[in-house]
Amino acid sequence: MTNLPENWCICCLSEIASLIRGVSYDKSDLGIEDSTHICLLRANNIQDGNIIYDDVQHVSSSVIDSLQNMKKFDILIAMSSGSKNLVGKTAQYLRNERDITFGAFCSVVRPDKNINPIFLGKFFQTNTYRKIVSGISKGVNINNLKNSHINNLSIPFPPLAEQGRIVAKIEELFAGIDAGVENLKSVKNQIALYRQSVLKSAFDNQTKKEMLKNFIIEINYGTSEKTNDDASGIPVLRMGDIQNGKIQFNKLKYLKKITDKKLLLQKGDMLFNRTNSAELVGKSAVFNSDFVCSFASYLIKVRFSEKLNSDYVCFYINSPYGKAWAKTQLTQQVGQANINSQKLQALQIPVPTLAEQERIVAEIESRFERADALESAVDRALNDAEKLKQAVLKKAFSGELVPQNPDDEPASVLLDRIRAARASELSAKKGKRK
């Protein structure tokens, strides 16, 4: 930020905005939305730079100070989080509704009326800002930001007219990027539909079925012991490690030791997710690795005889036929669905010859391999889209996105005027208190 255009300057956030801490409340203050309870925004309502209203709480209006009502263009900040990646995340409030407040673990940055509020909101979406807050947030189990961390942020500050030109250009470029992202997401959805189509066609017109239990030589529930992050232990696969019919090994948890050999996996074992949401219960994957590994209690390990190919079974369970079966078998328990091992063993599955099973598996894997390659390309493009947005923001806050106009009032003059106005307002408030 040392090579800014001549008519720009650097200021502290506290010079061009006010920081307001969120409201504290007791659980007894929470209730349903009515004339006595209003919407309460919390850190979990900030997602990908947007405020999400799907999971809001409502708090008694009696605990709300007028200064803590959200105003249009306020920037909501998560001041505390258990994750360093989440603390400091922000979203700009762009609605006009009255009587919406925010919780104690959040703060609001309220831009001064003499600046372009969207310009300031865009700064809080930059990698520059994210790196700053990631470096200063501290805590043992909870990462916290102090008021001073935000108030002392250095903001590149252009003339007011240029702020407007920058915002217009950012929004123009972002609109094009967002349109491309929507197209890419549509392609991803089509790939998911294609995979289901492949699985459906693989098992169409197969009428001869047998119960799965006729081919099971071992079936076990996983360990319920608490895992940890000590990578010197034995890795334990959990239900979240099964993604799209495959096992992901990038977020492993560990146990110091496993004494029961039934809790160890062998290459070719199938893992069945017995407890999850109704949409995800039953998802399955085959363990095809050679290293020592265990599995958690929400999974069932199934080891088949040589007459049944475990990949074939897994593809069937993940197919539309298997998903339809799972819907008829699940039982709902405290918000989660469950399919026990007895129901799994009673599953009726088409069982052609082993050679035919292997042919079907090979055909599915061949088609999935092409789909995976396409999906990887889409994911790279989506990642590039976010990088492109950050490149736009970097140019915006270094004075390279739009040309400068020498006739614009210098930012330093604007800043002096804002300082004077804020000092005058503060003096007037002090006078009223006397």
Short mmCIF file of C-alpha atoms in Angstrom, two decimals:
data_model
loop_
_atom_site.label_atom_id
_atom_site.label_comp_id
_atom_site.label_asym_id
_atom_site.label_seq_id
_atom_site.Cartn_x
_atom_site.Cartn_y
_atom_site.Cartn_z
CA MET A 1 0.00 0.00 0.00
CA THR A 2 3.05 2.27 -0.24
CA ASN A 3 2.68 2.92 -3.98
CA LEU A 4 -0.82 4.33 -3.98
CA PRO A 5 -1.90 7.01 -6.46
CA GLU A 6 -1.03 10.58 -5.53
CA ASN A 7 -4.55 11.63 -4.59
CA TRP A 8 -5.09 8.59 -2.29
CA CYS A 9 -4.14 8.31 1.37
CA ILE A 10 -4.04 5.77 4.19
CA CYS A 11 -6.39 6.03 7.16
CA CYS A 12 -7.38 3.97 10.19
CA LEU A 13 -10.76 2.34 10.04
CA SER A 14 -11.78 4.24 13.19
CA GLU A 15 -11.46 7.50 11.23
CA ILE A 16 -14.08 6.54 8.63
CA ALA A 17 -16.35 4.11 10.49
CA SER A 18 -17.77 3.25 13.91
CA LEU A 19 -17.38 -0.13 15.57
CA ILE A 20 -20.37 -1.41 17.60
CA ARG A 21 -20.26 -4.58 19.71
CA GLY A 22 -23.14 -7.04 19.67
CA VAL A 23 -25.83 -7.44 22.27
CA SER A 24 -25.56 -9.86 25.20
CA TYR A 25 -28.62 -11.89 26.10
CA ASP A 26 -29.76 -14.80 28.24
CA LYS A 27 -31.35 -17.93 26.83
CA SER A 28 -34.57 -16.77 28.47
CA ASP A 29 -34.53 -13.79 26.08
CA LEU A 30 -34.80 -16.07 23.03
CA GLY A 31 -38.16 -16.84 21.45
CA ILE A 32 -40.11 -16.97 18.21
CA GLU A 33 -40.43 -14.03 15.85
CA ASP A 34 -43.35 -11.86 16.99
CA SER A 35 -44.01 -8.32 18.16
CA THR A 36 -41.78 -8.83 21.21
CA HIS A 37 -38.91 -10.72 19.54
CA ILE A 38 -36.70 -9.60 16.67
CA CYS A 39 -34.19 -11.25 14.36
CA LEU A 40 -30.76 -11.91 15.88
CA LEU A 41 -27.79 -12.34 13.53
CA ARG A 42 -24.86 -14.45 14.75
CA ALA A 43 -21.48 -15.53 13.39
CA ASN A 44 -22.97 -18.66 11.78
CA ASN A 45 -25.20 -16.40 9.65
CA ILE A 46 -22.09 -15.12 7.84
CA GLN A 47 -21.31 -17.47 4.95
CA ASP A 48 -19.11 -16.81 1.91
CA GLY A 49 -19.39 -13.05 2.31
CA ASN A 50 -23.19 -13.10 2.58
CA ILE A 51 -25.69 -12.96 5.42
CA ILE A 52 -27.77 -16.15 5.47
CA TYR A 53 -31.21 -15.97 7.07
CA ASP A 54 -32.04 -19.70 7.04
CA ASP A 55 -30.99 -20.31 10.65
CA VAL A 56 -31.64 -17.12 12.62
CA GLN A 57 -32.62 -16.83 16.25
CA HIS A 58 -35.00 -14.26 17.70
CA VAL A 59 -34.30 -12.27 20.86
CA SER A 60 -36.53 -10.16 23.07
CA SER A 61 -36.77 -6.58 21.85
CA SER A 62 -36.46 -5.43 25.46
CA VAL A 63 -32.69 -6.12 25.45
CA ILE A 64 -32.01 -4.12 22.28
CA ASP A 65 -30.34 -0.76 22.49
CA SER A 66 -31.14 1.46 19.50
CA LEU A 67 -27.42 1.67 18.65
CA GLN A 68 -27.39 -2.10 18.16
CA ASN A 69 -30.02 -2.26 15.46
CA MET A 70 -28.60 -3.13 12.07
CA LYS A 71 -28.58 -0.38 9.45
CA LYS A 72 -28.23 -0.76 5.71
CA PHE A 73 -24.54 -1.06 4.68
CA ASP A 74 -23.39 -2.19 8.14
CA ILE A 75 -20.57 -4.72 7.92
CA LEU A 76 -21.14 -7.68 10.26
CA ILE A 77 -17.95 -9.25 11.68
CA ALA A 78 -17.49 -12.51 13.59
CA MET A 79 -15.28 -11.42 16.50
CA SER A 80 -14.98 -14.88 18.10
CA SER A 81 -14.81 -18.38 16.67
CA GLY A 82 -13.33 -21.76 17.45
CA SER A 83 -11.70 -21.69 14.01
CA LYS A 84 -8.96 -19.30 12.91
CA ASN A 85 -10.38 -19.55 9.40
CA LEU A 86 -13.77 -18.25 10.55
CA VAL A 87 -12.91 -15.53 13.05
CA GLY A 88 -13.07 -12.15 11.34
CA LYS A 89 -15.32 -13.31 8.51
CA THR A 90 -17.61 -10.54 7.32
CA ALA A 91 -20.74 -9.79 5.32
CA GLN A 92 -22.38 -6.50 4.43
CA TYR A 93 -25.99 -5.99 5.44
CA LEU A 94 -27.85 -4.70 2.38
CA ARG A 95 -31.46 -4.80 3.56
CA ASN A 96 -33.66 -1.97 4.80
CA GLU A 97 -35.55 -3.86 7.51
CA ARG A 98 -35.72 -2.32 10.95
CA ASP A 99 -35.33 -4.15 14.26
CA ILE A 100 -32.63 -6.65 13.30
CA THR A 101 -29.78 -6.98 15.78
CA PHE A 102 -26.59 -9.02 16.21
CA GLY A 103 -25.13 -11.22 18.91
CA ALA A 104 -22.36 -10.68 21.44
CA PHE A 105 -19.75 -12.61 19.43
CA CYS A 106 -20.20 -10.21 16.53
CA SER A 107 -19.50 -6.55 15.87
CA VAL A 108 -20.73 -4.14 13.26
CA VAL A 109 -18.61 -1.69 11.29
CA ARG A 110 -20.82 1.25 10.37
CA PRO A 111 -19.29 3.32 7.53
CA ASP A 112 -19.28 7.11 7.87
CA LYS A 113 -22.03 8.82 5.87
CA ASN A 114 -19.40 10.73 3.86
CA ILE A 115 -17.81 7.67 2.23
CA ASN A 116 -19.02 5.04 -0.19
CA PRO A 117 -20.15 2.21 2.15
CA ILE A 118 -19.91 -0.51 -0.52
CA PHE A 119 -16.27 0.44 -1.12
CA LEU A 120 -15.49 -0.19 2.54
CA GLY A 121 -17.50 -3.43 2.49
CA LYS A 122 -15.39 -4.71 -0.40
CA PHE A 123 -12.20 -4.13 1.59
CA PHE A 124 -13.41 -6.65 4.16
CA GLN A 125 -13.61 -9.30 1.43
CA THR A 126 -9.95 -8.97 0.42
CA ASN A 127 -7.19 -11.46 1.15
CA THR A 128 -5.26 -8.55 2.65
CA TYR A 129 -7.90 -8.19 5.38
CA ARG A 130 -8.12 -11.97 5.91
CA LYS A 131 -4.36 -12.26 6.38
CA ILE A 132 -4.38 -9.43 8.91
CA VAL A 133 -7.09 -10.94 11.11
CA SER A 134 -5.66 -14.46 10.81
CA GLY A 135 -2.39 -13.16 12.18
CA ILE A 136 -3.77 -11.21 15.13
CA SER A 137 -6.70 -13.30 16.42
CA LYS A 138 -5.65 -15.19 19.54
CA GLY A 139 -7.15 -17.59 22.03
CA VAL A 140 -6.75 -21.04 23.57
CA ASN A 141 -9.88 -22.79 22.30
CA ILE A 142 -11.62 -19.69 20.94
CA ASN A 143 -9.99 -17.18 18.60
CA ASN A 144 -10.90 -13.59 19.43
CA LEU A 145 -10.55 -10.20 17.82
CA LYS A 146 -10.34 -7.07 19.95
CA ASN A 147 -11.98 -3.76 19.07
CA SER A 148 -8.52 -2.30 18.58
CA HIS A 149 -7.69 -4.95 15.96
CA ILE A 150 -10.51 -3.67 13.78
CA ASN A 151 -10.31 0.05 14.64
CA ASN A 152 -6.59 0.13 13.79
CA LEU A 153 -6.91 -1.49 10.38
CA SER A 154 -5.11 0.52 7.70
CA ILE A 155 -7.47 1.31 4.83
CA PRO A 156 -6.34 2.51 1.37
CA PHE A 157 -8.53 5.57 0.88
CA PRO A 158 -9.24 7.09 -2.56
CA PRO A 159 -11.23 10.22 -3.43
CA LEU A 160 -14.99 9.84 -3.00
CA ALA A 161 -15.71 10.01 -6.73
CA GLU A 162 -13.14 7.29 -7.38
CA GLN A 163 -14.66 5.14 -4.65
CA GLY A 164 -17.88 5.15 -6.68
CA ARG A 165 -16.06 4.29 -9.93
CA ILE A 166 -14.22 1.45 -8.21
CA VAL A 167 -17.43 -0.01 -6.77
CA ALA A 168 -19.14 0.16 -10.17
CA LYS A 169 -16.21 -1.61 -11.84
CA ILE A 170 -15.98 -4.29 -9.14
CA GLU A 171 -19.69 -5.03 -9.42
CA GLU A 172 -19.48 -5.17 -13.22
CA LEU A 173 -16.58 -7.63 -13.17
CA PHE A 174 -18.02 -9.69 -10.31
CA ALA A 175 -21.34 -10.01 -12.18
CA GLY A 176 -19.50 -11.64 -15.09
CA ILE A 177 -17.53 -13.92 -12.78
CA ASP A 178 -20.68 -14.90 -10.86
CA ALA A 179 -22.47 -15.76 -14.11
CA GLY A 180 -19.60 -18.06 -15.03
CA VAL A 181 -19.66 -19.64 -11.56
CA GLU A 182 -23.38 -20.37 -11.89
CA ASN A 183 -22.73 -22.11 -15.19
CA LEU A 184 -19.95 -24.16 -13.63
CA LYS A 185 -22.19 -25.16 -10.72
CA SER A 186 -24.83 -26.23 -13.22
CA VAL A 187 -22.23 -28.44 -14.91
CA LYS A 188 -21.37 -29.99 -11.52
CA ASN A 189 -25.04 -30.77 -10.96
CA GLN A 190 -25.23 -32.39 -14.38
CA ILE A 191 -22.17 -34.52 -13.57
CA ALA A 192 -23.88 -35.73 -10.38
CA LEU A 193 -27.00 -36.62 -12.38
CA TYR A 194 -24.84 -38.39 -14.96
CA ARG A 195 -23.25 -40.56 -12.26
CA GLN A 196 -26.68 -41.58 -10.99
CA SER A 197 -27.76 -42.34 -14.55
CA VAL A 198 -24.71 -44.56 -15.02
CA LEU A 199 -25.48 -46.45 -11.81
CA LYS A 200 -29.13 -46.85 -12.67
CA SER A 201 -28.43 -48.24 -16.13
CA ALA A 202 -25.83 -50.63 -14.69
CA PHE A 203 -28.49 -52.37 -12.58
CA ASP A 204 -31.49 -52.06 -14.90
CA ASN A 205 -33.19 -55.26 -16.03
CA GLN A 206 -31.53 -57.44 -13.38
CA THR A 207 -34.25 -59.46 -11.73
CA LYS A 208 -32.49 -62.30 -9.92
CA LYS A 209 -31.83 -61.07 -6.38
CA GLU A 210 -30.46 -62.55 -3.17
CA MET A 211 -30.14 -61.27 0.37
CA LEU A 212 -26.84 -59.64 1.17
CA LYS A 213 -26.39 -61.73 4.31
CA ASN A 214 -25.83 -64.82 2.15
CA PHE A 215 -22.47 -63.38 1.11
CA ILE A 216 -21.28 -61.68 4.32
CA ILE A 217 -18.44 -63.31 6.23
CA GLU A 218 -17.95 -60.47 8.74
CA ILE A 219 -19.99 -57.42 9.75
CA ASN A 220 -19.13 -55.01 12.59
CA TYR A 221 -20.00 -51.63 14.04
CA GLY A 222 -17.10 -49.21 14.47
CA THR A 223 -15.36 -47.79 17.52
CA SER A 224 -17.06 -45.24 19.76
CA GLU A 225 -13.82 -44.14 21.45
CA LYS A 226 -13.00 -40.45 21.24
CA THR A 227 -10.44 -39.69 18.54
CA ASN A 228 -7.72 -37.03 18.42
CA ASP A 229 -5.35 -35.28 16.00
CA ASP A 230 -2.21 -37.23 16.96
CA ALA A 231 -1.10 -38.58 13.59
CA SER A 232 1.24 -41.09 15.27
CA GLY A 233 -1.82 -43.18 16.15
CA ILE A 234 -4.11 -45.37 14.05
CA PRO A 235 -6.34 -43.46 11.61
CA VAL A 236 -10.09 -43.78 12.16
CA LEU A 237 -12.46 -43.24 9.24
CA ARG A 238 -15.66 -41.35 10.05
CA MET A 239 -18.87 -40.83 8.13
CA GLY A 240 -17.66 -37.47 6.80
CA ASP A 241 -14.72 -39.23 5.15
CA ILE A 242 -17.11 -40.92 2.71
CA GLN A 243 -17.74 -38.50 -0.14
CA ASN A 244 -19.43 -39.38 -3.43
CA GLY A 245 -18.78 -43.10 -3.03
CA LYS A 246 -15.09 -42.67 -2.20
CA ILE A 247 -13.04 -42.48 0.98
CA GLN A 248 -11.23 -39.20 1.56
CA PHE A 249 -8.09 -39.35 3.70
CA ASN A 250 -7.39 -35.62 4.10
CA LYS A 251 -9.23 -35.02 7.40
CA LEU A 252 -8.33 -38.07 9.44
CA LYS A 253 -8.68 -38.49 13.19
CA TYR A 254 -6.66 -41.01 15.22
CA LEU A 255 -6.65 -43.41 18.16
CA LYS A 256 -3.55 -44.39 20.12
CA LYS A 257 -4.25 -48.09 19.69
CA ILE A 258 -6.89 -50.60 18.57
CA THR A 259 -7.12 -53.78 20.62
CA ASP A 260 -10.06 -55.43 18.85
CA LYS A 261 -8.99 -56.77 15.43
CA LYS A 262 -12.61 -56.59 14.24
CA LEU A 263 -12.20 -52.82 14.29
CA LEU A 264 -9.41 -52.95 11.71
CA LEU A 265 -10.10 -52.72 8.00
CA GLN A 266 -8.82 -54.97 5.24
CA LYS A 267 -8.51 -54.04 1.61
CA GLY A 268 -11.88 -54.65 -0.05
CA ASP A 269 -14.02 -54.06 3.05
CA MET A 270 -17.13 -51.96 2.43
CA LEU A 271 -18.09 -49.17 4.84
CA PHE A 272 -21.79 -48.40 5.19
CA ASN A 273 -22.91 -45.15 6.87
CA ARG A 274 -25.64 -46.36 9.23
CA THR A 275 -26.50 -42.99 10.87
CA ASN A 276 -26.75 -39.63 9.14
CA SER A 277 -29.35 -37.26 7.73
CA ALA A 278 -32.17 -38.92 5.79
CA GLU A 279 -30.53 -37.80 2.53
CA LEU A 280 -27.11 -39.24 3.36
CA VAL A 281 -27.75 -42.31 5.49
CA GLY A 282 -26.60 -45.42 3.65
CA LYS A 283 -23.81 -43.81 1.66
CA SER A 284 -21.07 -46.37 1.16
CA ALA A 285 -17.47 -46.73 0.01
CA VAL A 286 -14.89 -49.49 -0.31
CA PHE A 287 -11.62 -49.39 1.61
CA ASN A 288 -8.97 -50.10 -1.03
CA SER A 289 -5.80 -49.15 0.85
CA ASP A 290 -3.10 -51.31 2.43
CA PHE A 291 -2.30 -49.35 5.61
CA VAL A 292 -3.68 -50.08 9.08
CA CYS A 293 -6.94 -48.23 9.59
CA SER A 294 -10.05 -48.37 11.78
CA PHE A 295 -13.58 -46.92 11.51
CA ALA A 296 -15.99 -45.02 13.74
CA SER A 297 -19.26 -46.12 15.31
CA TYR A 298 -21.60 -44.53 12.75
CA LEU A 299 -20.12 -46.85 10.13
CA ILE A 300 -20.61 -50.56 9.55
CA LYS A 301 -17.80 -52.66 8.13
CA VAL A 302 -18.92 -55.42 5.77
CA ARG A 303 -16.57 -58.12 4.48
CA PHE A 304 -17.92 -60.29 1.66
CA SER A 305 -17.14 -63.78 0.44
CA GLU A 306 -15.29 -64.25 -2.81
CA LYS A 307 -18.63 -64.70 -4.61
CA LEU A 308 -19.54 -61.02 -4.26
CA ASN A 309 -17.48 -58.07 -5.46
CA SER A 310 -17.52 -55.35 -2.78
CA ASP A 311 -17.25 -52.54 -5.35
CA TYR A 312 -20.27 -54.00 -7.13
CA VAL A 313 -22.28 -53.95 -3.88
CA CYS A 314 -21.14 -50.43 -3.08
CA PHE A 315 -22.17 -49.13 -6.50
CA TYR A 316 -25.58 -50.76 -6.07
CA ILE A 317 -26.18 -49.21 -2.64
CA ASN A 318 -25.14 -45.78 -3.96
CA SER A 319 -27.37 -46.15 -7.02
CA PRO A 320 -30.98 -44.89 -7.30
CA TYR A 321 -32.08 -48.46 -6.48
CA GLY A 322 -30.03 -48.52 -3.28
CA LYS A 323 -31.15 -45.04 -2.28
CA ALA A 324 -34.80 -45.99 -2.81
CA TRP A 325 -34.26 -49.04 -0.59
CA ALA A 326 -32.61 -46.90 2.11
CA LYS A 327 -35.63 -44.58 2.25
CA THR A 328 -37.88 -47.53 3.02
CA GLN A 329 -35.59 -48.88 5.76
CA LEU A 330 -34.46 -45.85 7.74
CA THR A 331 -35.80 -44.98 11.17
CA GLN A 332 -35.69 -41.40 12.45
CA GLN A 333 -33.92 -40.78 15.77
CA VAL A 334 -33.55 -37.27 17.22
CA GLY A 335 -33.05 -35.55 13.89
CA GLN A 336 -30.95 -38.36 12.38
CA ALA A 337 -31.85 -41.38 10.31
CA ASN A 338 -30.56 -44.87 11.02
CA ILE A 339 -30.33 -48.20 9.17
CA ASN A 340 -29.03 -51.02 11.37
CA SER A 341 -26.95 -54.03 10.38
CA GLN A 342 -29.96 -56.40 10.37
CA LYS A 343 -31.72 -54.30 7.74
CA LEU A 344 -28.52 -54.02 5.73
CA GLN A 345 -28.06 -57.79 5.72
CA ALA A 346 -31.65 -58.23 4.53
CA LEU A 347 -31.03 -56.04 1.46
CA GLN A 348 -32.05 -57.84 -1.73
CA ILE A 349 -29.39 -57.29 -4.40
CA PRO A 350 -29.07 -58.64 -7.97
CA VAL A 351 -26.23 -61.16 -8.06
CA PRO A 352 -25.00 -62.09 -11.53
CA THR A 353 -21.86 -64.17 -12.05
CA LEU A 354 -18.64 -62.83 -10.56
CA ALA A 355 -17.32 -62.19 -14.07
CA GLU A 356 -20.42 -60.10 -14.85
CA GLN A 357 -20.06 -58.22 -11.56
CA GLU A 358 -16.47 -57.35 -12.47
CA ARG A 359 -17.51 -56.28 -15.97
CA ILE A 360 -20.17 -53.95 -14.53
CA VAL A 361 -17.69 -52.49 -12.03
CA ALA A 362 -15.12 -51.89 -14.79
CA GLU A 363 -17.70 -50.15 -16.99
CA ILE A 364 -18.91 -47.91 -14.14
CA GLU A 365 -15.36 -47.01 -13.14
CA SER A 366 -14.46 -46.17 -16.74
CA ARG A 367 -17.39 -43.77 -17.04
CA PHE A 368 -16.82 -42.32 -13.59
CA GLU A 369 -13.18 -41.71 -14.44
CA ARG A 370 -14.24 -39.45 -17.31
CA ALA A 371 -16.78 -37.71 -15.08
CA ASP A 372 -14.14 -37.22 -12.38
CA ALA A 373 -11.77 -35.61 -14.89
CA LEU A 374 -14.49 -33.19 -15.97
CA GLU A 375 -15.45 -32.41 -12.38
CA SER A 376 -11.80 -31.73 -11.49
CA ALA A 377 -11.62 -29.26 -14.37
CA VAL A 378 -14.80 -27.57 -13.13
CA ASP A 379 -13.42 -27.38 -9.58
CA ARG A 380 -10.23 -25.79 -10.87
CA ALA A 381 -12.28 -23.25 -12.78
CA LEU A 382 -14.35 -22.47 -9.66
CA ASN A 383 -11.14 -21.99 -7.68
CA ASP A 384 -9.80 -19.75 -10.44
CA ALA A 385 -12.99 -17.69 -10.26
CA GLU A 386 -12.35 -16.89 -6.59
CA LYS A 387 -8.72 -16.07 -7.40
CA LEU A 388 -9.95 -13.77 -10.17
CA LYS A 389 -12.20 -11.94 -7.70
CA GLN A 390 -9.27 -11.48 -5.36
CA ALA A 391 -7.16 -10.16 -8.25
CA VAL A 392 -9.89 -7.62 -9.00
CA LEU A 393 -10.01 -6.54 -5.34
CA LYS A 394 -6.23 -6.29 -5.16
CA LYS A 395 -6.22 -3.92 -8.13
CA ALA A 396 -9.16 -2.01 -6.66
CA PHE A 397 -7.38 -1.25 -3.39
CA SER A 398 -4.04 -0.42 -5.00
CA GLY A 399 -5.50 2.20 -7.36
CA GLU A 400 -5.07 0.10 -10.52
CA LEU A 401 -8.66 -0.89 -11.32
CA VAL A 402 -9.95 2.42 -12.71
CA PRO A 403 -8.14 5.52 -13.97
CA GLN A 404 -7.63 8.47 -11.65
CA ASN A 405 -9.24 11.82 -12.38
CA PRO A 406 -6.99 14.76 -11.44
CA ASP A 407 -10.11 16.88 -10.89
CA ASP A 408 -11.29 14.63 -8.03
CA GLU A 409 -11.07 16.13 -4.58
CA PRO A 410 -7.99 14.52 -2.93
CA ALA A 411 -8.73 11.83 -0.39
CA SER A 412 -6.77 13.73 2.27
CA VAL A 413 -9.17 16.68 1.99
CA LEU A 414 -12.16 14.36 2.31
CA LEU A 415 -10.55 12.68 5.32
CA ASP A 416 -9.92 16.01 7.03
CA ARG A 417 -13.57 16.93 6.53
CA ILE A 418 -14.75 13.60 7.97
CA ARG A 419 -12.47 14.02 10.99
CA ALA A 420 -13.81 17.51 11.62
CA ALA A 421 -17.44 16.40 11.29
CA ARG A 422 -16.94 13.42 13.63
CA ALA A 423 -15.15 15.61 16.19
CA SER A 424 -18.00 18.10 16.05
CA GLU A 425 -20.60 15.35 16.54
CA LEU A 426 -18.66 13.96 19.50
CA SER A 427 -18.41 17.38 21.09
CA ALA A 428 -22.16 17.92 20.64
CA LYS A 429 -22.93 14.58 22.31
CA LYS A 430 -20.70 15.44 25.27
CA GLY A 431 -22.48 18.77 25.60
CA LYS A 432 -25.88 17.07 25.82
CA ARG A 433 -24.69 14.82 28.64
CA LYS A 434 -23.72 17.77 30.86
#
